[in-house]
Amino acid sequence: MKNLLKLTIVTLSVLVAFTSCNNQSTNGKSGALTSSAAEKVYVAPGEHDEFYAFVSGGFSGQLAVYGLPSGRLFKVIPVFSQDAEKAYGYNEETKPLLNTSYGFIPWDDAHHPDISQTNGVLDGRYVFINGNNTPRIAKVDLTTFETTEIIEIPNSAGNHSSSYVTDNTEYVVAGTRFAVPVPQQDIAIKEYKGKFKGTLSFIKVDPEDGGMDIKFQLLMPGFDYDKAHPGRGKSDGWFFFTTYNTEEANTLLEVNASQNDKDFIAAINWKKIEAYVNNGGGAMMPTNYAHNVYDEYTHSATSTMKKEVLMVDPSEVPGAVYFLPTPKSPHGCDVDPTGEYIVGSGKLSANVTVHSFTKMLAAIENEKFAGEAYGIPILNFEDVLAGAVEQPGLGPLHTEFDGEGNAYTSFFISSEIVKWKLGTWEVLDRQPSFYSIGHLMIPGGNSQKPFGKYVLGMNKITKDRYLPTGPEVTQSAQLYDISGDKMELLLDFPTVGEPHYAAGIPADLIKPNSKKIFKLEDNNHPYVAKTEADTKVVREGNIVHIYMTTIRSHFAPDNIEGVRVGDKVYFHVTNLEQDYDVPHGVSIIGANTSELLIMPGQTETFVWEPKQVGVWPFYCTDFCSALHQEMQGYIRVSPTNANTPLKWSLGEDID
Amino acid sequence: MKKSNIIMFITAILPLGLFLFPLWKITLEAPQYPTPLGIYIHINDFSDVNPHDIKNINLMNHYVGMKYIPDAIPEFKVFPAGIIITTILGLIIAFKGNYKWFLFWFILMIVLSSAGLYDFYIWEHDYGHNLDPKAIMKFTNPDGTQMGFQPPLFGSKDILNFRAHSYPQLGALFLGLGMAGSFIAYLVGKKNLNDVRGKIQKH
């Protein structure tokens, strides 16, 4: 009887459980039956995230790859900073990528990743990202998740209003934050006004191989060009840049650059300038900048110094550039998916200002100008204004869009994300950020086709949010569900470096293209050894080239004699594996550089300059296989004047 | 042409499918291989199921002292010749012969296929048991004898961390259909003859 009772209760409770489950799924996202935040971000072991998020590392100089909604970190792609883990900037193959007109630079401040687009929709081929300090634009190939090109931007300083792509990735754009003398010259700093200029660079992207080339630079007045976005759809062909310091102050900018009631958004008709340039317009200007390209087949980068750039004076291209007055040092410059609205977030303003592209064209048509600055027409604020979000928060910075007619703006000072409606400008919802949000990102949220399921906020300050780690604590990202009327905070995760902007994309647009191995047969590295029979050691004066291979679980050769103190020894190591996820690593005692981490089918090179006589071991640094601990070898180093013959072996003794 | 001879004609051609489709497939599954390693055995070749599978199987197997899967074996010359000869023979029979010859061809094919399977078994046994004495890892059975790593001739089997599957493929189906067809041709031919005889007797 007791058992029967138990059985009944169990049956009933199971039934109740099932019933409530049904309620959950049918009622969707209302009330207490909503699935928990934990459920929404839980990606079960072995399952994949729905989105990739490419989050800039800021002062780390790198680009981190996370999965959303889980917030799991998959890879840190080295871009502007050396990375000993991956030998990036340490091995001979990638050192040229970090070459500039100032020589080798091991670091930069990585800011705004943007994914390539076709017809205004994310196409998942490349991520572009800007180096802020020594102006550069890098391109990351999303089949290998490696940096494959870096182009230096001449006549620029503080490469901040970068690296945004046009609807068909015709151009990636890089604007200068700091005005500087162009060309550089030795003049008094107080001669800033009029003598200093700001350049906006339009970098042509080859539709086939993604190769970058500076098509032209636009020589603008000496303002600070802060952020930028291209026109979309109806406004395709235009580019918009926020400016501050239109006061042209050169000292104590926090006060002196905050005096004007309105600064500008510069509207650039790049198609008009492109036509002007294609017809022979502009003037070649001597300069010096590095263009660095990594070849996936030679597994090596080359650096070429370029000596001139095409400079365009906007006053010589009538109708190409206009200024849209925008309140109080605008920071973010964001264009909605239809291309109609240009949002300028005056960071010292109480309102978010929105300009209308249609009204802008009408004002230009009617030639209704409020004046001009350095020959560039200034439109009337009222003529171009679409509307303003009144008092939504403090310190508006950036805006992204969900494709449903809503905009999401980050507020640094009031530390929140505010959702508002395009056209009515009414505030719909607000959620706090922890703390002091900078950028925010909706996957595809700056394109014509946003995937408006999540918004990722990137915060500057975390203080008490995680276990403390001394004075320096992590920065963070916060994921909000925006599929409902109200935003819901789901997850809070630490980031690599300082997350400035990020770019998100549905995983399915990238996953199928991700390479598993490099084909050994396609390896064109000049020092490749494609089989163990090809391995050798070659002496050229005091330079020794070791053509070495790795395969589970040995090096070939693994005994080498005849190296001398004072030699410069190049280890050219080819990983003969052709299986997914079987890298080998290598380093040798006393090497003044990083290890190599070599992917299947790849060749990498490190230099070792032996300083002491002896027999020195090298070994595999990646746990490659069951016999990984056996994967080791020896090099005998003889005195400088010794005549030990150069010999090598595998599996037998050197006689 | 008689119905049975038409069947025999089709039947004799079917084994040529072995030149188009693999005969057998051996698959190795392990947790580290979410996409299993696989090898197709053709009448004249070994091939990868996914790129580099054979290379990767060789790399795995060298730990336990197994030899590399050879690029070519004598069977790759003998088997295709056998198939071509029996096909020609089958076609001659289809045009000239009667049902008794169909049965002869059927038996011939049974004998030759069995010999082929036995040969395959011998190779497999040698591949799985004739190990390098300097093998990196040596395993013994509970009774102290050396552990073998022979994949199953047919079916599935656990080999250390792998689960091995060995099953016929489309080519084998063509061969099997050909053999079955010849037996049907024999039965049809025999039945026709009986019918004809019956009719004659009635008259």
GROMACS .gro file of C-alpha atoms in nm, chain A residues 516-517 519-521 551-554 576-580 582 625-627 651, chain B residues 32-35 37 51-53 55-57 59-60 62-63 68 134 136-137:
model
   38
  516LYS     CA    1   4.246   2.167  -4.034
  517ILE     CA    2   4.601   2.132  -4.165
  519LYS     CA    3   4.894   2.058  -4.708
  520LEU     CA    4   5.255   1.944  -4.708
  521GLU     CA    5   5.253   1.917  -5.086
  551ILE     CA    6   5.663   1.345  -3.693
  552ARG     CA    7   5.531   1.138  -3.403
  553SER     CA    8   5.751   1.102  -3.214
  554HIS     CA    9   6.095   1.210  -3.334
  576LEU     CA   10   5.538   1.630  -4.156
  577GLU     CA   11   5.209   1.547  -3.985
  578GLN     CA   12   4.894   1.569  -4.195
  579ASP     CA   13   4.650   1.498  -3.914
  580TYR     CA   14   4.424   1.756  -3.749
  582VAL     CA   15   4.891   1.741  -3.417
  625SER     CA   16   5.182   1.201  -2.862
  626ALA     CA   17   5.233   0.911  -2.624
  627LEU     CA   18   5.607   0.926  -2.695
  651GLY     CA   19   6.838   0.613  -3.544
  687GLN     CA   20   4.055   1.137  -3.038
  688TYR     CA   21   3.918   1.075  -3.387
  689PRO     CA   22   3.570   1.229  -3.397
  690THR     CA   23   3.606   1.176  -3.770
  692LEU     CA   24   4.021   0.695  -3.972
  706PRO     CA   25   4.259   1.276  -4.684
  707HIS     CA   26   4.576   1.133  -4.523
  708ASP     CA   27   4.392   0.853  -4.337
  710LYS     CA   28   4.933   0.798  -4.342
  711ASN     CA   29   4.769   0.855  -4.005
  712ILE     CA   30   4.681   0.487  -3.962
  714LEU     CA   31   5.155   0.659  -3.774
  715MET     CA   32   4.925   0.506  -3.514
  717HIS     CA   33   5.395   0.202  -3.587
  718TYR     CA   34   5.372   0.237  -3.208
  723TYR     CA   35   5.313   0.045  -4.305
  789LYS     CA   36   6.165  -0.326  -3.174
  791ILE     CA   37   5.766   0.091  -2.912
  792MET     CA   38   5.479  -0.068  -2.722
   0.00000   0.00000   0.00000
